[in-house]
Coordinates of C-alpha atoms in Angstrom, one line a residue:
M1 CA 88.6 105.2 117.1
C2 CA 90.0 103.5 114.0
L3 CA 88.0 104.9 111.1
C4 CA 86.5 108.0 109.9
P5 CA 82.9 109.2 110.3
G6 CA 80.9 110.0 107.3
S7 CA 80.0 113.5 106.3
H8 CA 76.3 112.6 106.6
P9 CA 75.0 111.0 109.8
G10 CA 73.6 107.5 109.5
T11 CA 75.5 106.6 106.4
G12 CA 78.6 105.1 108.0
A13 CA 77.4 101.5 108.3
R14 CA 76.1 101.4 104.8
A15 CA 79.4 102.8 103.5
G16 CA 81.4 100.2 105.5
E17 CA 79.4 97.5 103.8
A18 CA 79.3 98.9 100.3
G19 CA 82.8 100.4 100.3
A20 CA 84.8 97.7 102.1
M21 CA 86.6 96.7 98.9
S22 CA 86.8 100.2 97.4
A23 CA 90.2 101.8 96.9
E24 CA 89.4 105.4 95.9
C25 CA 92.2 107.9 95.5
W26 CA 91.1 110.9 97.5
E27 CA 92.6 114.2 96.3
P28 CA 91.4 117.8 95.6
R29 CA 90.3 118.7 92.1
P30 CA 92.4 121.7 90.9
G31 CA 90.3 124.8 91.5
G32 CA 87.4 122.7 93.0
H33 CA 86.1 121.8 96.4
P34 CA 88.9 120.6 98.7
W35 CA 87.1 117.3 99.5
A36 CA 86.1 116.5 95.9
S37 CA 87.5 113.6 94.1
G38 CA 88.9 114.3 90.6
A39 CA 91.8 114.5 88.3
G40 CA 95.1 115.2 89.9
L41 CA 98.6 113.7 90.3
C42 CA 97.0 110.4 91.2
P43 CA 94.8 108.5 88.8
P44 CA 91.1 109.4 88.6
G45 CA 88.9 107.4 90.9
T46 CA 85.2 107.1 91.8
A47 CA 83.6 109.5 94.2
S48 CA 84.7 108.6 97.7
A49 CA 82.0 107.4 100.1
P50 CA 82.1 107.7 103.9
W51 CA 84.2 104.9 105.3
N52 CA 83.3 103.1 108.5
L53 CA 84.5 99.8 110.0
P54 CA 84.1 98.3 113.5
R55 CA 87.1 98.8 115.6
W56 CA 87.5 95.0 116.3
R57 CA 87.6 94.4 112.5
A58 CA 90.4 96.8 112.0
W59 CA 92.4 95.1 114.8
L60 CA 91.6 91.7 113.3
A61 CA 92.8 92.8 109.9
A62 CA 96.0 94.1 111.5
A63 CA 96.6 90.8 113.2
V64 CA 96.3 89.0 109.9
L65 CA 98.7 91.4 108.2
C66 CA 101.2 90.9 111.1
Y67 CA 100.9 87.1 110.7
I68 CA 101.6 87.4 107.0
N69 CA 104.5 89.7 107.6
L70 CA 106.0 87.0 109.9
L71 CA 105.8 84.5 107.1
N72 CA 107.2 87.0 104.7
Y73 CA 110.4 87.5 106.7
M74 CA 110.7 83.8 107.5
N75 CA 111.1 83.3 103.8
W76 CA 113.8 85.9 103.7
F77 CA 116.1 84.0 106.1
I78 CA 115.0 80.3 106.0
I79 CA 117.8 79.6 103.5
A80 CA 120.4 80.9 105.9
G81 CA 119.6 78.2 108.5
M82 CA 120.5 75.4 106.0
L83 CA 123.0 77.2 103.7
L84 CA 125.8 74.8 104.2
D85 CA 123.7 71.8 103.1
I86 CA 122.4 73.8 100.1
Q87 CA 126.0 74.6 99.1
N88 CA 127.0 70.9 99.3
F89 CA 123.8 69.8 97.5
F90 CA 124.3 72.2 94.5
Q91 CA 128.2 72.3 94.8
I92 CA 128.4 76.1 94.9
S93 CA 131.1 78.3 96.5
D94 CA 130.8 80.9 99.2
S95 CA 130.4 83.7 96.6
S96 CA 127.6 81.8 94.8
A97 CA 125.9 81.1 98.1
G98 CA 126.0 84.8 98.9
L99 CA 124.6 85.4 95.4
L100 CA 121.4 83.6 96.5
Q101 CA 120.5 86.5 98.8
T102 CA 121.6 89.0 96.2
V103 CA 119.3 87.6 93.6
F104 CA 116.5 87.6 96.1
I105 CA 117.1 91.3 97.1
C106 CA 117.7 92.5 93.6
S107 CA 114.4 91.0 92.4
L108 CA 112.7 92.6 95.4
L109 CA 114.0 96.0 94.8
L110 CA 113.4 96.0 91.1
S111 CA 109.8 94.9 91.5
A112 CA 109.0 97.1 94.5
P113 CA 108.4 100.2 92.4
V114 CA 106.1 98.2 90.2
F115 CA 104.0 97.1 93.1
G116 CA 104.1 100.6 94.6
Y117 CA 102.6 101.8 91.4
L118 CA 100.0 99.1 91.3
G119 CA 99.2 99.6 95.0
D120 CA 98.5 103.3 94.5
R121 CA 96.2 102.7 91.5
H122 CA 94.6 99.3 91.8
G123 CA 93.1 96.9 94.4
R124 CA 95.7 96.4 97.1
K125 CA 94.1 93.2 98.4
A126 CA 94.3 91.5 95.0
T127 CA 97.9 92.6 94.6
L128 CA 98.8 91.2 98.1
S129 CA 97.1 87.9 97.2
V130 CA 99.1 87.6 94.0
G131 CA 102.3 88.3 95.9
I132 CA 101.6 85.5 98.4
L133 CA 100.9 83.0 95.6
L134 CA 104.1 84.0 93.9
W135 CA 106.5 83.5 96.9
S136 CA 104.8 80.4 98.2
G137 CA 104.6 78.7 94.8
A138 CA 108.3 79.6 94.1
G139 CA 109.4 78.4 97.5
L140 CA 107.6 75.0 97.1
S141 CA 108.8 74.4 93.6
S142 CA 112.4 75.1 94.6
S143 CA 112.3 72.1 96.9
F144 CA 112.1 69.8 93.9
I145 CA 115.0 71.1 91.9
S146 CA 117.8 68.6 91.1
P147 CA 121.5 69.4 91.8
Q148 CA 122.1 69.6 88.0
H149 CA 119.9 72.6 87.7
S150 CA 121.2 74.9 90.4
W151 CA 120.3 78.0 88.2
L152 CA 116.7 77.1 88.7
F153 CA 117.1 77.5 92.5
F154 CA 118.6 80.9 92.0
L155 CA 115.7 81.8 89.7
S156 CA 113.2 80.6 92.3
R157 CA 114.7 82.8 95.0
G158 CA 114.3 85.7 92.6
V159 CA 110.6 84.9 92.2
V160 CA 110.2 84.7 96.0
G161 CA 111.7 88.2 96.2
I162 CA 109.2 89.5 93.7
G163 CA 106.3 88.1 95.7
S164 CA 107.8 89.5 98.9
A165 CA 108.1 93.0 97.4
S166 CA 104.4 93.2 96.9
Y167 CA 103.7 92.6 100.6
S168 CA 106.5 94.8 102.0
T169 CA 105.4 97.6 99.8
I170 CA 101.6 97.6 100.1
A171 CA 100.7 96.1 103.5
P172 CA 101.9 99.1 105.6
T173 CA 99.7 101.4 103.5
V174 CA 96.7 99.3 104.3
L175 CA 97.4 99.6 108.0
D176 CA 98.0 103.3 107.5
D177 CA 94.4 103.7 106.2
L178 CA 92.9 101.6 109.0
F179 CA 94.3 103.5 112.0
V180 CA 94.9 107.1 113.0
R181 CA 97.4 109.1 115.0
D182 CA 98.9 107.3 118.0
Q183 CA 97.1 104.1 117.2
R184 CA 98.7 104.0 113.8
T185 CA 102.2 104.4 115.3
R186 CA 101.5 101.5 117.7
V187 CA 100.1 99.3 115.0
L188 CA 103.1 100.0 112.7
A189 CA 105.4 99.2 115.6
I190 CA 103.7 95.9 116.2
F191 CA 103.7 95.2 112.4
Y192 CA 107.5 95.8 112.2
I193 CA 108.2 93.8 115.3
F194 CA 107.5 90.7 113.1
I195 CA 110.5 91.6 110.9
P196 CA 113.1 90.5 113.4
I197 CA 110.8 87.8 114.8
G198 CA 110.3 86.3 111.3
S199 CA 113.9 86.6 110.4
G200 CA 114.9 84.7 113.6
L201 CA 112.2 82.1 113.2
G202 CA 113.1 81.6 109.6
Y203 CA 116.6 80.8 110.5
V204 CA 115.5 78.6 113.4
L205 CA 112.9 76.7 111.2
G206 CA 115.5 76.0 108.5
S207 CA 118.2 74.7 110.9
A208 CA 115.7 72.8 113.1
V209 CA 114.0 70.9 110.2
L210 CA 117.3 70.1 108.7
Q211 CA 118.6 68.7 112.0
L212 CA 115.5 66.7 112.8
T213 CA 114.9 65.2 109.3
G214 CA 118.3 65.5 107.6
N215 CA 116.5 67.0 104.6
W216 CA 116.6 70.7 103.9
R217 CA 113.9 70.5 101.3
L218 CA 111.3 69.8 103.9
A219 CA 111.6 73.2 105.4
L220 CA 110.7 74.7 102.1
R221 CA 107.6 72.5 102.0
V222 CA 106.3 73.5 105.4
M223 CA 106.1 77.2 104.6
P224 CA 103.5 76.9 101.8
C225 CA 101.0 75.3 104.2
L226 CA 101.3 78.3 106.5
E227 CA 101.0 80.6 103.6
A228 CA 97.9 79.0 102.3
V229 CA 96.2 79.7 105.7
A230 CA 97.5 83.3 105.4
L231 CA 96.0 83.7 101.9
I232 CA 92.6 82.5 103.1
L233 CA 92.7 84.9 106.1
L234 CA 93.7 87.8 103.9
I235 CA 90.8 87.2 101.5
A236 CA 88.2 86.7 104.3
L237 CA 89.2 89.2 107.0
V238 CA 91.3 92.1 105.5
P239 CA 89.4 95.0 103.9
D240 CA 90.8 97.4 101.3
P241 CA 90.0 100.8 102.8
P242 CA 89.9 103.9 100.6
R243 CA 93.3 105.6 100.2
G244 CA 93.6 108.4 102.7
A245 CA 90.7 107.1 104.8
A246 CA 92.6 107.8 108.1
E247 CA 93.1 111.5 107.0
K248 CA 89.4 111.7 106.3
Q249 CA 88.7 110.6 109.8
E250 CA 91.2 112.9 111.4
E251 CA 90.7 115.9 109.6
V252 CA 122.6 74.3 109.1
A253 CA 124.9 71.2 108.7
V254 CA 123.4 67.8 109.4
G255 CA 124.7 66.2 112.6
D256 CA 125.8 62.6 113.0
P257 CA 122.7 60.4 112.8
R258 CA 124.0 58.2 115.6
S259 CA 124.3 61.2 118.0
S260 CA 122.5 61.1 121.3
W261 CA 119.4 63.2 122.2
C262 CA 121.5 65.4 124.5
E263 CA 124.0 66.0 121.7
D264 CA 121.2 67.0 119.4
V265 CA 119.8 69.4 122.0
R266 CA 123.2 71.0 122.5
Y267 CA 123.7 71.3 118.7
L268 CA 120.2 72.9 118.3
G269 CA 121.0 75.2 121.2
R270 CA 124.0 76.5 119.5
N271 CA 122.0 77.1 116.3
L272 CA 119.2 78.7 118.2
I273 CA 121.3 81.4 120.0
F274 CA 121.4 83.7 117.0
G275 CA 117.7 83.2 116.2
I276 CA 116.7 83.8 119.8
L277 CA 118.9 86.9 120.1
T278 CA 117.3 88.2 116.9
V279 CA 113.8 87.6 118.1
V280 CA 114.2 89.0 121.6
T281 CA 116.3 92.1 120.6
G282 CA 114.0 92.7 117.7
I283 CA 110.9 92.8 119.9
I284 CA 112.5 95.1 122.5
G285 CA 114.2 97.3 119.9
V286 CA 111.1 98.0 117.8
V287 CA 109.1 98.8 120.9
L288 CA 111.9 100.9 122.4
G289 CA 112.4 102.8 119.2
A290 CA 108.7 103.5 118.6
E291 CA 108.1 104.6 122.2
A292 CA 111.2 106.8 122.3
S293 CA 110.0 108.4 119.1
R294 CA 106.5 108.9 120.4
R295 CA 107.7 110.6 123.5
Y296 CA 110.7 112.6 122.2
K297 CA 109.0 114.1 119.2
K298 CA 106.6 115.9 121.5
V299 CA 109.5 118.2 122.4
N300 CA 111.8 117.9 119.4
P301 CA 110.3 117.8 115.8
R302 CA 113.5 116.1 114.6
A303 CA 113.3 113.3 117.1
E304 CA 112.7 110.5 114.6
P305 CA 115.8 110.8 112.4
L306 CA 117.9 111.7 115.5
I307 CA 116.9 108.4 117.2
C308 CA 117.7 106.5 114.0
A309 CA 121.1 108.2 113.7
C310 CA 122.0 107.5 117.4
S311 CA 121.0 103.9 117.2
L312 CA 123.1 103.3 114.1
L313 CA 126.2 105.2 115.3
I314 CA 126.1 103.2 118.6
A315 CA 125.3 99.9 116.8
A316 CA 128.4 100.1 114.6
P317 CA 131.0 99.8 117.3
C318 CA 128.9 97.2 119.1
L319 CA 128.9 94.9 116.0
Y320 CA 132.5 95.6 115.4
L321 CA 133.4 94.4 118.9
A322 CA 131.1 91.4 118.5
L323 CA 133.1 90.3 115.4
I324 CA 136.5 91.1 116.9
L325 CA 135.8 89.4 120.2
A326 CA 134.3 86.2 118.7
P327 CA 137.5 84.2 118.7
V328 CA 138.5 85.5 122.1
T329 CA 135.4 85.3 124.3
L330 CA 132.1 84.1 122.9
L331 CA 130.1 85.5 125.7
A332 CA 131.2 89.0 125.2
S333 CA 130.7 88.6 121.5
Y334 CA 127.1 87.6 122.1
V335 CA 126.5 90.6 124.4
F336 CA 127.7 93.1 121.8
L337 CA 125.8 91.3 119.1
A338 CA 122.6 91.5 121.1
L339 CA 123.2 95.3 121.7
G340 CA 123.9 95.8 118.0
E341 CA 120.8 94.0 116.9
L342 CA 118.7 95.8 119.5
L343 CA 119.9 99.2 118.3
L344 CA 119.4 98.3 114.6
S345 CA 115.8 97.1 115.4
C346 CA 115.0 100.5 116.9
N347 CA 114.7 101.9 113.4
W348 CA 112.0 99.8 111.8
A349 CA 108.9 101.5 113.0
V350 CA 110.5 104.9 113.2
V351 CA 111.5 105.0 109.6
A352 CA 107.9 104.0 108.6
D353 CA 106.6 106.7 110.9
I354 CA 108.6 109.3 109.1
L355 CA 107.5 108.0 105.7
L356 CA 103.8 107.3 106.3
V357 CA 102.3 108.9 109.3
L358 CA 100.8 112.1 108.1
G359 CA 99.2 114.4 110.7
S360 CA 97.3 116.9 108.7
C361 CA 98.1 120.5 109.4
L362 CA 95.0 122.5 108.5
H363 CA 95.1 126.2 107.8
T364 CA 92.1 128.4 108.7
S365 CA 92.2 132.0 107.6
A366 CA 92.0 134.5 110.4
H367 CA 89.0 136.3 109.0
S368 CA 86.9 133.2 108.5
A369 CA 86.5 132.1 112.1
P370 CA 85.6 133.7 115.5
P371 CA 88.5 134.5 117.8
L372 CA 87.9 131.5 120.2
E373 CA 87.6 129.1 117.3
R374 CA 90.8 130.5 115.8
L375 CA 92.6 129.9 119.1
S376 CA 91.3 126.3 119.3
L377 CA 92.2 125.6 115.7
S378 CA 95.7 127.1 116.2
L379 CA 96.4 124.9 119.2
C380 CA 95.2 121.8 117.4
Q381 CA 97.3 122.7 114.3
S382 CA 100.4 123.0 116.3
S383 CA 99.9 119.5 117.7
A384 CA 99.0 118.0 114.4
C385 CA 102.0 119.6 112.6
R386 CA 104.4 118.0 115.0
A387 CA 103.2 114.6 113.9
G388 CA 103.6 115.4 110.2
S389 CA 105.1 113.1 107.5
V390 CA 106.9 113.9 104.3
V391 CA 104.5 111.9 102.1
V392 CA 100.9 112.6 101.2
P393 CA 98.3 109.8 101.2
R394 CA 97.9 109.4 97.5
C395 CA 101.6 108.4 97.0
R396 CA 102.4 106.3 100.1
G397 CA 102.6 103.0 98.2
T398 CA 105.1 104.5 95.8
A399 CA 107.0 106.1 98.7
E400 CA 107.2 102.8 100.5
A401 CA 108.4 101.2 97.3
L402 CA 111.1 103.8 96.8
Q403 CA 112.2 103.5 100.4
I404 CA 112.5 99.7 100.0
T405 CA 114.3 100.1 96.6
V406 CA 116.9 102.7 97.7
G407 CA 117.4 101.0 101.0
H408 CA 118.1 97.6 99.5
I409 CA 120.2 99.1 96.6
L410 CA 122.5 100.7 99.2
G411 CA 122.3 97.7 101.6
D412 CA 121.5 94.0 101.3
A413 CA 121.1 93.8 97.5
G414 CA 124.8 93.4 96.9
S415 CA 126.2 92.9 100.4
P416 CA 125.7 89.1 100.6
Y417 CA 127.5 88.6 97.3
L418 CA 130.2 91.2 98.1
T419 CA 130.7 89.7 101.5
G420 CA 131.1 86.2 100.1
L421 CA 133.3 87.5 97.3
I422 CA 135.6 89.3 99.8
S423 CA 135.8 86.1 101.9
S424 CA 136.6 83.9 98.8
T425 CA 139.3 86.4 97.7
L426 CA 140.9 86.4 101.1
R427 CA 140.7 82.7 101.5
A428 CA 142.3 82.1 98.1
G429 CA 145.7 83.3 99.3
R430 CA 145.6 81.5 102.7
P431 CA 146.1 77.9 103.8
D432 CA 143.0 75.7 103.6
S433 CA 142.0 75.4 107.3
Y434 CA 138.9 76.1 109.5
L435 CA 140.7 79.0 111.2
Q436 CA 141.6 80.8 108.0
S437 CA 138.0 80.2 106.7
F438 CA 136.7 81.9 109.9
L439 CA 139.1 84.8 109.7
S440 CA 138.2 85.4 106.0
L441 CA 134.5 85.6 106.9
Q442 CA 135.2 87.7 110.0
Q443 CA 137.2 90.3 108.1
S444 CA 134.7 90.5 105.2
F445 CA 131.9 91.1 107.8
L446 CA 133.8 94.0 109.3
C447 CA 133.0 96.1 106.2
C448 CA 129.3 96.2 107.3
T449 CA 130.1 98.1 110.5
F450 CA 131.5 101.0 108.6
V451 CA 128.5 101.1 106.3
I452 CA 126.2 101.2 109.4
A453 CA 128.1 104.2 110.7
L454 CA 127.7 105.9 107.3
G455 CA 123.9 105.2 107.6
G456 CA 123.9 107.0 110.9
G457 CA 125.5 110.1 109.3
C458 CA 122.8 110.0 106.6
F459 CA 120.1 110.1 109.3
L460 CA 121.8 113.2 110.8
L461 CA 121.5 114.9 107.4
T462 CA 117.8 113.8 107.3
A463 CA 117.2 115.6 110.6
L464 CA 118.3 118.8 108.9
R465 CA 115.7 118.6 106.2
L466 CA 112.8 116.8 107.9
E467 CA 110.8 119.9 109.0
R468 CA 111.3 121.5 105.6
D469 CA 110.0 118.4 103.8
Q470 CA 107.1 118.1 106.2
A471 CA 106.1 121.7 105.5
R472 CA 106.1 121.0 101.7
A473 CA 103.9 117.9 102.2
R474 CA 101.4 120.1 104.0
Q475 CA 101.2 122.8 101.3
P476 CA 97.8 123.3 99.5
G477 CA 97.2 121.0 96.6
T478 CA 99.2 118.1 98.0
G479 CA 96.2 115.9 98.7
T480 CA 95.8 116.6 102.4
P481 CA 92.5 117.9 103.8
G482 CA 92.1 121.7 103.8
S483 CA 90.3 123.8 106.3
E484 CA 89.1 126.7 104.3
D485 CA 85.4 125.7 104.7
P486 CA 83.1 125.0 107.6
E487 CA 83.2 121.2 107.0
S488 CA 87.0 121.2 107.5
R489 CA 86.7 123.2 110.7
V490 CA 84.2 120.6 112.1
L491 CA 86.7 117.8 111.1
L492 CA 89.6 119.6 112.8
S493 CA 87.5 120.2 115.9
S494 CA 86.8 116.4 116.0
M495 CA 90.5 115.8 115.7
C496 CA 91.2 118.0 118.7
A497 CA 88.6 116.2 120.7
T498 CA 90.0 112.8 119.8
A499 CA 93.5 113.9 120.6
E500 CA 92.7 113.8 124.2
D501 CA 92.0 110.0 124.0
P502 CA 94.9 107.8 125.4

């Protein structure tokens, strides 16, 4: 099942029709009924109505959101596939070229908290639509900038980052309210598969269009056509479920124009290797990480951060060897690169699972239920508690925004610029040759492997605090359903019955 039944039989269909665009904030009123809507930490909202949606519509909405996520991450890396030509067109150095991605990421991380705030308080569908319009409009306009106004190109990348922030922040929370329990984990895994796929395809699209047409601007004019289709599908097919609805239910350079066709194929093949590796390892890594988490957390409540820690700690030496072996043996370098990307991709869905997937732990007092019912509730509670998250439903948009912001501040916000700056500094004191240029970039990239190892250590620290934070998220008054009343016990019994579904 994908959506929650109403409290009153026979009202589900009407609620699905009348409440499809509603975005109520469900939380307990202090001192009031645990299911009542009222003033709390979240903004006041209208009284929540039973929410119902056909299963096929929920999966159709998920497919649309995955498609838009693909386009979103294609925009992240489409510039990388034609960066050399952009450098030559605008006459910018390596450090300035790295600054393009820094501007993009800084704009994304600065605007992510704003969109997290809006997503928790206003219509998420409208916010997503505005974001798509922003990034597609900025991408299209950037293809018409003249070489004398390179600063406008940097500005346009910043606007693309702002639009991308709205989607990266809010779309996972919509999926979170459309699906429950194991289904939610699977859907989030599928959703995050499109991050490496989009990243690889963005690189491939940029380099392929450049090679075929000789004009890098055309790649930026293809994307808005795909994004226009995405906007129409979003408006027509994706609902905006009430917040916490799931808990209510549970509880490249241009080649010689005279080159032959075979030479073009070989050239494209070299460019496609990295993109293909990213796509394939990304798919396998996301599925592997999600499945390992799903199985291992049944026996170890700290499974998710431990999986993330192990993947990063093993990925670091793999990527280090990929960089070191590149000038010696290209095949071995690609093997270790594939292993490193595979291990890095294991984290996408698992991190979102830690942040968003909230299995409600309901507490029924011993004197309020018969002995057999208490035993049944206790067994169900122990199962639900193991699936807990550290974030309550009313704040998931903000939490996703904070995760994006902190992650990018400590990661790719400054790394492209810093990597380019280190490369330019190293190259300044060396002879001007292709070999020295390669060595400068290689040595600057080696810094990333040590940061990856540091990230693994941070996940080990997360494992020490995970259970404590999950327990705090389940405390009374945090916005999760309670079970002090008969209605909650009926809901929990329904959760136990559905837990047997595959």
